[in-house]
PDB file of C-alpha atoms in Angstrom:
ATOM      1  CA  MET R  30      18.478  53.803  23.340  1.00  0.00           C
ATOM      2  CA  VAL R  31      17.868  54.786  26.838  1.00  0.00           C
ATOM      3  CA  GLU R  32      17.698  51.617  28.877  1.00  0.00           C
ATOM      4  CA  HIS R  33      15.044  51.806  32.070  1.00  0.00           C
ATOM      5  CA  GLU R  34      17.279  52.134  35.516  1.00  0.00           C
ATOM      6  CA  VAL R  35      16.242  48.800  37.398  1.00  0.00           C
ATOM      7  CA  ASP R  36      17.255  47.700  40.597  1.00  0.00           C
ATOM      8  CA  THR R  37      20.120  45.524  41.183  1.00  0.00           C
ATOM      9  CA  ALA R  38      22.962  45.121  43.484  1.00  0.00           C
ATOM     10  CA  ALA R  39      26.536  45.488  43.671  1.00  0.00           C
ATOM     11  CA  GLY R  40      28.498  43.120  43.683  1.00  0.00           C
ATOM     12  CA  THR R  41      31.496  43.061  46.742  1.00  0.00           C
ATOM     13  CA  ALA R  42      31.062  40.772  49.730  1.00  0.00           C
ATOM     14  CA  VAL R  43      31.328  42.840  52.788  1.00  0.00           C
ATOM     15  CA  VAL R  44      30.695  47.000  52.509  1.00  0.00           C
ATOM     16  CA  ASP R  45      33.555  48.872  53.474  1.00  0.00           C
ATOM     17  CA  ALA R  46      32.764  50.416  56.829  1.00  0.00           C
ATOM     18  CA  ASP R  47      34.137  54.031  55.591  1.00  0.00           C
ATOM     19  CA  GLY R  48      31.461  53.687  52.363  1.00  0.00           C
ATOM     20  CA  LEU R  49      28.247  54.442  55.080  1.00  0.00           C
ATOM     21  CA  ASP R  50      27.419  57.950  57.538  1.00  0.00           C
ATOM     22  CA  ARG R  51      28.156  56.759  61.012  1.00  0.00           C
ATOM     23  CA  ARG R  52      25.677  58.326  63.681  1.00  0.00           C
ATOM     24  CA  GLY R  53      26.076  56.779  66.673  1.00  0.00           C
ATOM     25  CA  ALA R  54      23.039  54.405  67.428  1.00  0.00           C
ATOM     26  CA  ASP R  55      21.548  56.927  64.624  1.00  0.00           C
ATOM     27  CA  GLY R  56      19.881  55.368  61.115  1.00  0.00           C
ATOM     28  CA  VAL R  57      21.145  51.427  61.830  1.00  0.00           C
ATOM     29  CA  LEU R  58      18.562  50.373  60.270  1.00  0.00           C
ATOM     30  CA  ALA R  59      18.855  52.933  56.803  1.00  0.00           C
ATOM     31  CA  ARG R  60      22.843  51.564  56.714  1.00  0.00           C
ATOM     32  CA  VAL R  61      21.774  47.773  57.383  1.00  0.00           C
ATOM     33  CA  ARG R  62      19.097  49.532  54.151  1.00  0.00           C
ATOM     34  CA  ALA R  63      21.856  51.058  52.096  1.00  0.00           C
ATOM     35  CA  GLY R  64      24.647  48.554  52.429  1.00  0.00           C
ATOM     36  CA  ALA R  65      22.033  45.409  51.874  1.00  0.00           C
ATOM     37  CA  GLY R  66      22.273  45.774  48.336  1.00  0.00           C
ATOM     38  CA  GLU R  67      26.391  45.406  48.340  1.00  0.00           C
ATOM     39  CA  LEU R  68      26.234  42.171  50.235  1.00  0.00           C
ATOM     40  CA  THR R  69      26.196  38.824  49.074  1.00  0.00           C
ATOM     41  CA  GLY R  70      25.646  35.418  50.334  1.00  0.00           C
ATOM     42  CA  ALA R  71      25.576  34.494  53.922  1.00  0.00           C
ATOM     43  CA  LEU R  72      26.502  38.564  54.883  1.00  0.00           C
ATOM     44  CA  ARG R  73      23.087  39.780  52.695  1.00  0.00           C
ATOM     45  CA  ARG R  74      21.170  37.012  54.610  1.00  0.00           C
ATOM     46  CA  VAL R  75      21.948  38.247  57.763  1.00  0.00           C
ATOM     47  CA  ALA R  76      20.510  41.621  56.825  1.00  0.00           C
ATOM     48  CA  GLU R  77      17.592  40.550  55.307  1.00  0.00           C
ATOM     49  CA  GLN R  78      16.215  39.163  58.626  1.00  0.00           C
ATOM     50  CA  VAL R  79      17.392  42.195  60.201  1.00  0.00           C
ATOM     51  CA  LEU R  80      15.338  44.475  57.998  1.00  0.00           C
ATOM     52  CA  SER R  81      11.944  42.223  58.200  1.00  0.00           C
ATOM     53  CA  ASP R  82      11.878  41.581  61.563  1.00  0.00           C
ATOM     54  CA  PRO R  83      14.306  44.801  63.457  1.00  0.00           C
ATOM     55  CA  GLU R  84      12.455  44.180  66.711  1.00  0.00           C
ATOM     56  CA  ALA R  85      13.114  40.576  66.693  1.00  0.00           C
ATOM     57  CA  ALA R  86      16.326  40.920  65.857  1.00  0.00           C
ATOM     58  CA  ALA R  87      16.268  43.618  68.640  1.00  0.00           C
ATOM     59  CA  ARG R  88      15.851  40.788  71.418  1.00  0.00           C
ATOM     60  CA  ALA R  89      17.268  38.031  69.390  1.00  0.00           C
ATOM     61  CA  THR R  90      20.839  36.080  70.913  1.00  0.00           C
ATOM     62  CA  ILE R  91      23.893  36.519  68.459  1.00  0.00           C
ATOM     63  CA  VAL R  92      23.056  32.526  68.149  1.00  0.00           C
ATOM     64  CA  GLU R  93      19.471  33.696  67.641  1.00  0.00           C
ATOM     65  CA  LEU R  94      19.880  35.719  65.002  1.00  0.00           C
ATOM     66  CA  ALA R  95      23.219  33.375  63.291  1.00  0.00           C
ATOM     67  CA  GLU R  96      19.289  30.660  63.733  1.00  0.00           C
ATOM     68  CA  ARG R  97      17.051  33.061  61.877  1.00  0.00           C
ATOM     69  CA  SER R  98      19.518  33.723  58.708  1.00  0.00           C
ATOM     70  CA  GLY R  99      20.386  30.382  58.945  1.00  0.00           C
ATOM     71  CA  THR R 100      24.152  31.577  59.203  1.00  0.00           C
ATOM     72  CA  SER R 101      26.139  31.396  62.232  1.00  0.00           C
ATOM     73  CA  PRO R 102      27.381  33.469  65.005  1.00  0.00           C
ATOM     74  CA  ALA R 103      31.032  34.335  63.044  1.00  0.00           C
ATOM     75  CA  THR R 104      29.178  35.270  60.420  1.00  0.00           C
ATOM     76  CA  ILE R 105      25.954  37.720  62.534  1.00  0.00           C
ATOM     77  CA  THR R 106      30.564  39.242  64.136  1.00  0.00           C
ATOM     78  CA  ARG R 107      31.151  39.438  60.564  1.00  0.00           C
ATOM     79  CA  PHE R 108      27.608  41.498  59.530  1.00  0.00           C
ATOM     80  CA  CYS R 109      28.186  44.434  62.213  1.00  0.00           C
ATOM     81  CA  ARG R 110      32.201  44.520  61.604  1.00  0.00           C
ATOM     82  CA  ALA R 111      30.849  45.342  57.848  1.00  0.00           C
ATOM     83  CA  MET R 112      27.631  47.735  59.411  1.00  0.00           C
ATOM     84  CA  GLY R 113      30.721  49.371  61.085  1.00  0.00           C
ATOM     85  CA  PHE R 114      30.316  48.253  65.158  1.00  0.00           C
ATOM     86  CA  GLU R 115      32.256  46.685  67.051  1.00  0.00           C
ATOM     87  CA  GLY R 116      30.314  43.521  68.230  1.00  0.00           C
ATOM     88  CA  TYR R 117      26.629  42.546  68.412  1.00  0.00           C
ATOM     89  CA  ALA R 118      25.290  43.904  71.900  1.00  0.00           C
ATOM     90  CA  ASP R 119      26.264  47.567  70.036  1.00  0.00           C
ATOM     91  CA  LEU R 120      23.848  46.451  66.392  1.00  0.00           C
ATOM     92  CA  ARG R 121      21.490  45.161  69.361  1.00  0.00           C
ATOM     93  CA  LEU R 122      21.091  48.411  71.267  1.00  0.00           C
ATOM     94  CA  GLY R 123      21.174  50.912  67.792  1.00  0.00           C
ATOM     95  CA  ILE R 124      18.445  48.333  66.425  1.00  0.00           C
ATOM     96  CA  ALA R 125      16.501  49.252  69.656  1.00  0.00           C
ATOM     97  CA  SER R 126      16.602  52.615  70.191  1.00  0.00           C
ATOM     98  CA  GLU R 127      15.349  53.354  66.686  1.00  0.00           C
ATOM     99  CA  THR R 128      12.101  51.282  66.888  1.00  0.00           C
ATOM    100  CA  GLY R 129      11.751  52.522  69.899  1.00  0.00           C
ATOM    101  CA  ARG R 130      11.657  55.655  68.156  1.00  0.00           C
ATOM    102  CA  ALA R 131       9.827  55.193  65.238  1.00  0.00           C
ATOM    103  CA  ARG R 132       6.760  53.905  67.810  1.00  0.00           C
ATOM    104  CA  SER R 133       6.993  56.702  69.294  1.00  0.00           C
ATOM    105  CA  ALA R 134       6.784  58.391  66.087  1.00  0.00           C
ATOM    106  CA  GLY R 135       3.666  56.846  65.103  1.00  0.00           C
ATOM    107  CA  TRP R 136       5.378  54.142  62.272  1.00  0.00           C
ATOM    108  CA  THR R 137       2.767  50.888  63.725  1.00  0.00           C
ATOM    109  CA  VAL R 138       2.043  50.953  59.959  1.00  0.00           C
ATOM    110  CA  ASP R 139       4.320  47.053  59.007  1.00  0.00           C
ATOM    111  CA  ILE R 140       5.935  49.290  55.480  1.00  0.00           C
ATOM    112  CA  GLY R 141       7.215  44.994  54.858  1.00  0.00           C
ATOM    113  CA  ARG R 142       3.631  43.574  54.024  1.00  0.00           C
ATOM    114  CA  GLU R 143       2.421  43.811  50.990  1.00  0.00           C
ATOM    115  CA  ILE R 144      -0.040  45.464  49.908  1.00  0.00           C
ATOM    116  CA  GLN R 145      -2.853  43.405  48.559  1.00  0.00           C
ATOM    117  CA  PRO R 146      -5.685  43.906  45.366  1.00  0.00           C
ATOM    118  CA  SER R 147      -9.035  43.489  48.304  1.00  0.00           C
ATOM    119  CA  ASP R 148      -7.078  46.264  50.785  1.00  0.00           C
ATOM    120  CA  PRO R 149      -9.259  49.611  51.081  1.00  0.00           C
ATOM    121  CA  LEU R 150      -7.190  52.723  50.261  1.00  0.00           C
ATOM    122  CA  SER R 151      -7.082  54.314  53.657  1.00  0.00           C
ATOM    123  CA  ARG R 152      -4.548  51.262  53.762  1.00  0.00           C
ATOM    124  CA  VAL R 153      -3.036  51.914  51.104  1.00  0.00           C
ATOM    125  CA  LEU R 154      -1.886  55.885  52.101  1.00  0.00           C
ATOM    126  CA  ASP R 155      -1.104  54.416  54.927  1.00  0.00           C
ATOM    127  CA  GLN R 156       1.735  51.801  53.980  1.00  0.00           C
ATOM    128  CA  ILE R 157       2.628  54.797  51.330  1.00  0.00           C
ATOM    129  CA  MET R 158       2.687  57.251  53.988  1.00  0.00           C
ATOM    130  CA  ALA R 159       4.651  55.486  56.413  1.00  0.00           C
ATOM    131  CA  ALA R 160       7.035  53.950  53.793  1.00  0.00           C
ATOM    132  CA  ASP R 161       8.240  57.348  52.036  1.00  0.00           C
ATOM    133  CA  THR R 162       8.306  59.086  55.995  1.00  0.00           C
ATOM    134  CA  ARG R 163      11.030  56.427  56.777  1.00  0.00           C
ATOM    135  CA  ALA R 164      12.663  56.500  53.457  1.00  0.00           C
ATOM    136  CA  MET R 165      12.740  60.429  54.953  1.00  0.00           C
ATOM    137  CA  HIS R 166      13.924  59.695  57.804  1.00  0.00           C
ATOM    138  CA  ASP R 167      16.858  57.267  56.617  1.00  0.00           C
ATOM    139  CA  THR R 168      18.210  59.874  53.890  1.00  0.00           C
ATOM    140  CA  ALA R 169      18.535  63.122  56.597  1.00  0.00           C
ATOM    141  CA  THR R 170      20.600  60.212  58.469  1.00  0.00           C
ATOM    142  CA  LEU R 171      22.703  59.644  56.180  1.00  0.00           C
ATOM    143  CA  LEU R 172      23.050  62.008  53.991  1.00  0.00           C
ATOM    144  CA  ASP R 173      26.263  63.983  54.715  1.00  0.00           C
ATOM    145  CA  LEU R 174      25.187  67.434  55.506  1.00  0.00           C
ATOM    146  CA  ALA R 175      29.113  69.125  54.078  1.00  0.00           C
ATOM    147  CA  GLU R 176      28.372  67.097  51.037  1.00  0.00           C
ATOM    148  CA  VAL R 177      25.723  68.952  50.125  1.00  0.00           C
ATOM    149  CA  GLU R 178      27.364  72.350  50.899  1.00  0.00           C
ATOM    150  CA  ARG R 179      30.380  71.599  48.335  1.00  0.00           C
ATOM    151  CA  ALA R 180      28.193  70.612  45.324  1.00  0.00           C
ATOM    152  CA  ALA R 181      25.944  73.894  46.625  1.00  0.00           C
ATOM    153  CA  VAL R 182      29.035  76.271  45.876  1.00  0.00           C
ATOM    154  CA  ALA R 183      29.848  74.229  42.734  1.00  0.00           C
ATOM    155  CA  ILE R 184      26.913  75.223  41.259  1.00  0.00           C
ATOM    156  CA  ALA R 185      26.895  77.911  42.875  1.00  0.00           C
ATOM    157  CA  GLY R 186      30.814  79.105  41.296  1.00  0.00           C
ATOM    158  CA  ALA R 187      29.178  76.723  37.754  1.00  0.00           C
ATOM    159  CA  ASN R 188      28.460  78.368  34.584  1.00  0.00           C
ATOM    160  CA  ARG R 189      26.671  75.980  33.012  1.00  0.00           C
ATOM    161  CA  VAL R 190      25.248  72.302  35.284  1.00  0.00           C
ATOM    162  CA  ASN R 191      24.473  69.522  33.445  1.00  0.00           C
ATOM    163  CA  ILE R 192      21.468  67.356  34.829  1.00  0.00           C
ATOM    164  CA  PHE R 193      22.196  63.518  32.995  1.00  0.00           C
ATOM    165  CA  GLY R 194      19.309  60.961  33.954  1.00  0.00           C
ATOM    166  CA  ALA R 195      17.472  58.571  32.676  1.00  0.00           C
ATOM    167  CA  SER R 196      13.656  57.153  33.579  1.00  0.00           C
ATOM    168  CA  GLY R 197      12.373  58.192  36.140  1.00  0.00           C
ATOM    169  CA  SER R 198      14.918  59.741  37.454  1.00  0.00           C
ATOM    170  CA  ALA R 199      15.419  62.399  34.093  1.00  0.00           C
ATOM    171  CA  LEU R 200      12.152  63.019  35.690  1.00  0.00           C
ATOM    172  CA  VAL R 201      13.963  64.028  39.237  1.00  0.00           C
ATOM    173  CA  GLY R 202      17.281  65.616  37.126  1.00  0.00           C
ATOM    174  CA  GLU R 203      13.665  68.054  35.136  1.00  0.00           C
ATOM    175  CA  GLU R 204      13.054  69.570  37.430  1.00  0.00           C
ATOM    176  CA  MET R 205      16.295  70.014  39.549  1.00  0.00           C
ATOM    177  CA  GLN R 206      16.820  71.808  35.982  1.00  0.00           C
ATOM    178  CA  PHE R 207      13.949  73.722  36.636  1.00  0.00           C
ATOM    179  CA  SER R 208      14.285  75.218  39.904  1.00  0.00           C
ATOM    180  CA  LEU R 209      18.125  75.983  38.840  1.00  0.00           C
ATOM    181  CA  HIS R 210      16.494  77.757  36.194  1.00  0.00           C
ATOM    182  CA  ARG R 211      13.871  79.995  37.668  1.00  0.00           C
ATOM    183  CA  ILE R 212      17.180  80.929  40.231  1.00  0.00           C
ATOM    184  CA  GLY R 213      18.783  82.346  36.846  1.00  0.00           C
ATOM    185  CA  VAL R 214      21.473  79.635  37.389  1.00  0.00           C
ATOM    186  CA  ALA R 215      22.767  77.788  33.714  1.00  0.00           C
ATOM    187  CA  ALA R 216      21.331  74.578  34.051  1.00  0.00           C
ATOM    188  CA  TRP R 217      20.079  72.417  31.474  1.00  0.00           C
ATOM    189  CA  ALA R 218      19.137  68.883  31.641  1.00  0.00           C
ATOM    190  CA  TRP R 219      19.460  65.462  29.706  1.00  0.00           C
ATOM    191  CA  ASN R 220      18.134  62.126  29.316  1.00  0.00           C
ATOM    192  CA  ASP R 221      19.462  61.183  25.417  1.00  0.00           C
ATOM    193  CA  VAL R 222      23.135  59.735  25.857  1.00  0.00           C
ATOM    194  CA  HIS R 223      23.710  61.368  22.579  1.00  0.00           C
ATOM    195  CA  GLU R 224      23.237  64.588  23.533  1.00  0.00           C
ATOM    196  CA  GLY R 225      23.981  63.839  27.064  1.00  0.00           C
ATOM    197  CA  LEU R 226      27.395  62.849  26.025  1.00  0.00           C
ATOM    198  CA  ALA R 227      27.719  65.709  23.403  1.00  0.00           C
ATOM    199  CA  SER R 228      26.731  68.412  26.199  1.00  0.00           C
ATOM    200  CA  ALA R 229      28.839  67.370  28.649  1.00  0.00           C
ATOM    201  CA  ALA R 230      32.053  66.933  25.953  1.00  0.00           C
ATOM    202  CA  LEU R 231      31.417  71.419  25.794  1.00  0.00           C
ATOM    203  CA  LEU R 232      31.879  71.291  29.556  1.00  0.00           C
ATOM    204  CA  ARG R 233      34.927  72.327  30.835  1.00  0.00           C
ATOM    205  CA  THR R 234      36.680  73.432  34.721  1.00  0.00           C
ATOM    206  CA  GLY R 235      34.200  75.167  36.505  1.00  0.00           C
ATOM    207  CA  ASP R 236      30.807  73.442  34.598  1.00  0.00           C
ATOM    208  CA  VAL R 237      29.059  70.869  37.365  1.00  0.00           C
ATOM    209  CA  ALA R 238      27.439  67.821  36.112  1.00  0.00           C
ATOM    210  CA  LEU R 239      24.433  66.161  38.523  1.00  0.00           C
ATOM    211  CA  GLY R 240      24.217  62.243  37.328  1.00  0.00           C
ATOM    212  CA  ILE R 241      21.023  60.572  39.176  1.00  0.00           C
ATOM    213  CA  SER R 242      20.783  56.878  39.713  1.00  0.00           C
ATOM    214  CA  HIS R 243      19.426  55.050  42.346  1.00  0.00           C
ATOM    215  CA  THR R 244      21.054  51.728  41.693  1.00  0.00           C
ATOM    216  CA  GLY R 245      24.760  54.094  40.007  1.00  0.00           C
ATOM    217  CA  GLN R 246      25.006  51.604  38.074  1.00  0.00           C
ATOM    218  CA  THR R 247      22.790  52.961  35.200  1.00  0.00           C
ATOM    219  CA  ARG R 248      25.410  52.996  31.942  1.00  0.00           C
ATOM    220  CA  GLU R 249      24.359  55.724  30.059  1.00  0.00           C
ATOM    221  CA  THR R 250      24.315  58.143  32.962  1.00  0.00           C
ATOM    222  CA  ILE R 251      27.481  56.718  34.075  1.00  0.00           C
ATOM    223  CA  GLU R 252      28.785  57.491  30.601  1.00  0.00           C
ATOM    224  CA  MET R 253      27.650  61.243  30.377  1.00  0.00           C
ATOM    225  CA  LEU R 254      29.297  62.130  33.733  1.00  0.00           C
ATOM    226  CA  ALA R 255      32.644  60.423  33.523  1.00  0.00           C
ATOM    227  CA  GLU R 256      32.309  62.018  30.015  1.00  0.00           C
ATOM    228  CA  ALA R 257      32.437  66.142  31.881  1.00  0.00           C
ATOM    229  CA  GLY R 258      34.228  64.692  34.696  1.00  0.00           C
ATOM    230  CA  SER R 259      36.904  64.277  32.121  1.00  0.00           C
ATOM    231  CA  ARG R 260      36.246  67.703  30.519  1.00  0.00           C
ATOM    232  CA  GLY R 261      37.206  69.042  34.131  1.00  0.00           C
ATOM    233  CA  ALA R 262      33.784  69.889  35.425  1.00  0.00           C
ATOM    234  CA  THR R 263      32.968  68.908  39.191  1.00  0.00           C
ATOM    235  CA  THR R 264      30.921  66.116  39.175  1.00  0.00           C
ATOM    236  CA  ILE R 265      28.212  65.380  41.664  1.00  0.00           C
ATOM    237  CA  ALA R 266      25.671  61.684  42.111  1.00  0.00           C
ATOM    238  CA  LEU R 267      23.043  61.532  43.194  1.00  0.00           C
ATOM    239  CA  THR R 268      22.447  57.400  44.205  1.00  0.00           C
ATOM    240  CA  GLY R 269      21.441  55.025  46.294  1.00  0.00           C
ATOM    241  CA  PHE R 270      24.391  53.374  46.862  1.00  0.00           C
ATOM    242  CA  PRO R 271      27.245  54.403  48.000  1.00  0.00           C
ATOM    243  CA  ARG R 272      30.249  51.461  46.622  1.00  0.00           C
ATOM    244  CA  SER R 273      28.035  51.835  42.937  1.00  0.00           C
ATOM    245  CA  PRO R 274      30.003  53.125  39.587  1.00  0.00           C
ATOM    246  CA  LEU R 275      28.326  56.428  38.868  1.00  0.00           C
ATOM    247  CA  ALA R 276      29.032  57.110  43.136  1.00  0.00           C
ATOM    248  CA  GLU R 277      32.681  55.892  42.599  1.00  0.00           C
ATOM    249  CA  LEU R 278      33.634  58.215  39.380  1.00  0.00           C
ATOM    250  CA  ALA R 279      32.648  61.498  40.912  1.00  0.00           C
ATOM    251  CA  ASP R 280      33.479  64.233  42.986  1.00  0.00           C
ATOM    252  CA  ILE R 281      30.705  64.902  45.542  1.00  0.00           C
ATOM    253  CA  VAL R 282      28.492  61.782  46.232  1.00  0.00           C
ATOM    254  CA  LEU R 283      24.683  62.004  47.919  1.00  0.00           C
ATOM    255  CA  LEU R 284      23.255  59.144  49.024  1.00  0.00           C
ATOM    256  CA  THR R 285      19.887  58.794  49.145  1.00  0.00           C
ATOM    257  CA  ALA R 286      17.509  55.700  51.036  1.00  0.00           C
ATOM    258  CA  SER R 287      14.560  54.079  49.717  1.00  0.00           C
ATOM    259  CA  GLN R 288      11.935  51.861  51.051  1.00  0.00           C
ATOM    260  CA  ALA R 289       9.770  49.934  48.410  1.00  0.00           C
ATOM    261  CA  THR R 290       6.526  48.281  48.528  1.00  0.00           C
ATOM    262  CA  THR R 291       3.734  46.764  46.025  1.00  0.00           C
ATOM    263  CA  PHE R 292       4.076  47.851  43.006  1.00  0.00           C
ATOM    264  CA  ARG R 293       6.812  50.529  44.162  1.00  0.00           C
ATOM    265  CA  PRO R 294      10.276  48.460  44.391  1.00  0.00           C
ATOM    266  CA  ASP R 295      13.611  51.026  44.826  1.00  0.00           C
ATOM    267  CA  ALA R 296      13.754  52.517  41.955  1.00  0.00           C
ATOM    268  CA  LEU R 297      10.429  54.093  41.980  1.00  0.00           C
ATOM    269  CA  SER R 298      10.182  54.722  45.872  1.00  0.00           C
ATOM    270  CA  ALA R 299      13.631  56.867  46.011  1.00  0.00           C
ATOM    271  CA  ARG R 300      11.779  59.234  43.345  1.00  0.00           C
ATOM    272  CA  HIS R 301      10.584  61.536  47.050  1.00  0.00           C
ATOM    273  CA  PRO R 302      13.861  61.755  49.014  1.00  0.00           C
ATOM    274  CA  GLN R 303      15.395  62.198  45.479  1.00  0.00           C
ATOM    275  CA  LEU R 304      13.293  65.112  45.196  1.00  0.00           C
ATOM    276  CA  VAL R 305      14.099  66.107  48.649  1.00  0.00           C
ATOM    277  CA  VAL R 306      17.825  66.208  48.819  1.00  0.00           C
ATOM    278  CA  LEU R 307      17.683  68.111  45.603  1.00  0.00           C
ATOM    279  CA  ASP R 308      15.529  70.251  46.621  1.00  0.00           C
ATOM    280  CA  LEU R 309      17.515  70.988  49.764  1.00  0.00           C
ATOM    281  CA  LEU R 310      20.494  71.439  47.449  1.00  0.00           C
ATOM    282  CA  TYR R 311      18.155  74.005  45.322  1.00  0.00           C
ATOM    283  CA  ILE R 312      17.698  76.413  47.806  1.00  0.00           C
ATOM    284  CA  ALA R 313      21.295  75.914  49.611  1.00  0.00           C
ATOM    285  CA  VAL R 314      22.478  77.495  45.267  1.00  0.00           C
ATOM    286  CA  ALA R 315      19.328  79.974  46.444  1.00  0.00           C
ATOM    287  CA  GLN R 316      21.054  81.195  49.567  1.00  0.00           C
ATOM    288  CA  ARG R 317      24.651  81.248  48.333  1.00  0.00           C
ATOM    289  CA  THR R 318      23.416  83.382  44.985  1.00  0.00           C
ATOM    290  CA  HIS R 319      21.119  84.989  47.328  1.00  0.00           C
ATOM    291  CA  ASP R 320      20.606  88.927  45.287  1.00  0.00           C
ATOM    292  CA  ARG R 321      21.110  87.034  41.848  1.00  0.00           C
ATOM    293  CA  ALA R 322      18.998  84.790  42.752  1.00  0.00           C
ATOM    294  CA  HIS R 323      16.115  86.993  44.247  1.00  0.00           C
ATOM    295  CA  ALA R 324      15.951  89.151  41.144  1.00  0.00           C
ATOM    296  CA  ALA R 325      15.699  86.023  38.645  1.00  0.00           C
ATOM    297  CA  PHE R 326      13.300  84.657  41.021  1.00  0.00           C
ATOM    298  CA  ARG R 327      11.458  88.165  40.611  1.00  0.00           C
ATOM    299  CA  ARG R 328      11.749  87.865  36.742  1.00  0.00           C
ATOM    300  CA  THR R 329      10.570  84.885  36.071  1.00  0.00           C
ATOM    301  CA  ALA R 330       7.345  85.071  39.318  1.00  0.00           C
ATOM    302  CA  GLN R 331       6.424  88.557  36.787  1.00  0.00           C
ATOM    303  CA  ALA R 332       6.710  86.923  33.459  1.00  0.00           C
ATOM    304  CA  VAL R 333       4.645  84.176  33.550  1.00  0.00           C
ATOM    305  CA  ASP R 334       2.232  86.149  35.780  1.00  0.00           C
ATOM    306  CA  GLY R 335      -0.248  87.596  33.100  1.00  0.00           C
ATOM    307  CA  HIS R 336      -0.952  84.309  31.841  1.00  0.00           C
ATOM    308  CA  LYS R 337      -2.613  83.295  35.279  1.00  0.00           C
ATOM    309  CA  ALA R 338      -4.508  86.516  35.216  1.00  0.00           C
ATOM    310  CA  ALA R 339      -5.745  85.247  31.941  1.00  0.00           C
ATOM    311  CA  LYS R 340      -6.235  81.870  33.517  1.00  0.00           C
ATOM    312  CA  GLY R 341      -8.140  83.356  36.791  1.00  0.00           C
ATOM    313  CA  ALA R 342     -10.516  85.572  34.639  1.00  0.00           C
ATOM    314  CA  HIS R 343     -11.613  83.015  31.616  1.00  0.00           C
ATOM    315  CA  SER R 344     -12.769  80.702  35.149  1.00  0.00           C
TER     316      SER R 344
END
């Protein structure tokens, strides 16, 4: 039976700075969100304190941040280095710059605020829009476009593409499979581990396998992607955790961010960023197979035109 994907943290003590995208001051909070799940103990508390009130963190001295997080100045320094900064001054500058841009962009909603049962739908909508906007921005910051390019080239030249995912990730995978099929790419989406493993066993060099899991810890998805890799297929992981088991075994890693809200934990709030990254990948594949893709899309559109016309005639 396929287990539902749950959001759990990996158990490493310190994030390897090479595992996260580094783009100067831009995306500091995205780095912290991406790395927080892989921190433990005192370092984790620092990350939670920074994320809970970034503006206060940008104003705080190293001693004040240590007191608020129940740690020590030495721990703050270790946290800065784990996030890829030379020192606390660089971290503060990056956070201040990013929170300033958020205000300029109109992100005034307190994303961390719990949605209450009595909140009007207008307030809930603002909360969802703000959270999704931040998640999209963070995903754009974390995403390595060179990795997207590698994935697109691999898929464009593949004889067969297998897509693996469980629960909500399976829905995202099915959307990608449908998109690729419309442009003539032979793609299959699997969410049953037995069927997925059987299909993965038939892959070979030149084929592609894409595994989708926000946490990167869904056992069935890991097993299916590992089987595909053992047969010589190029493996791609779409995940929110760069040091997760799924990411570690993949040839190509595409990172996404999420912004949890009430009733939408990380694994659910990651769905929209996942769809955006896969849409980018799909378009990149279509660009690299333009003539074939254009012809296939035209034929598939013509094939369903009659049903659209018939529906309109009876409406």
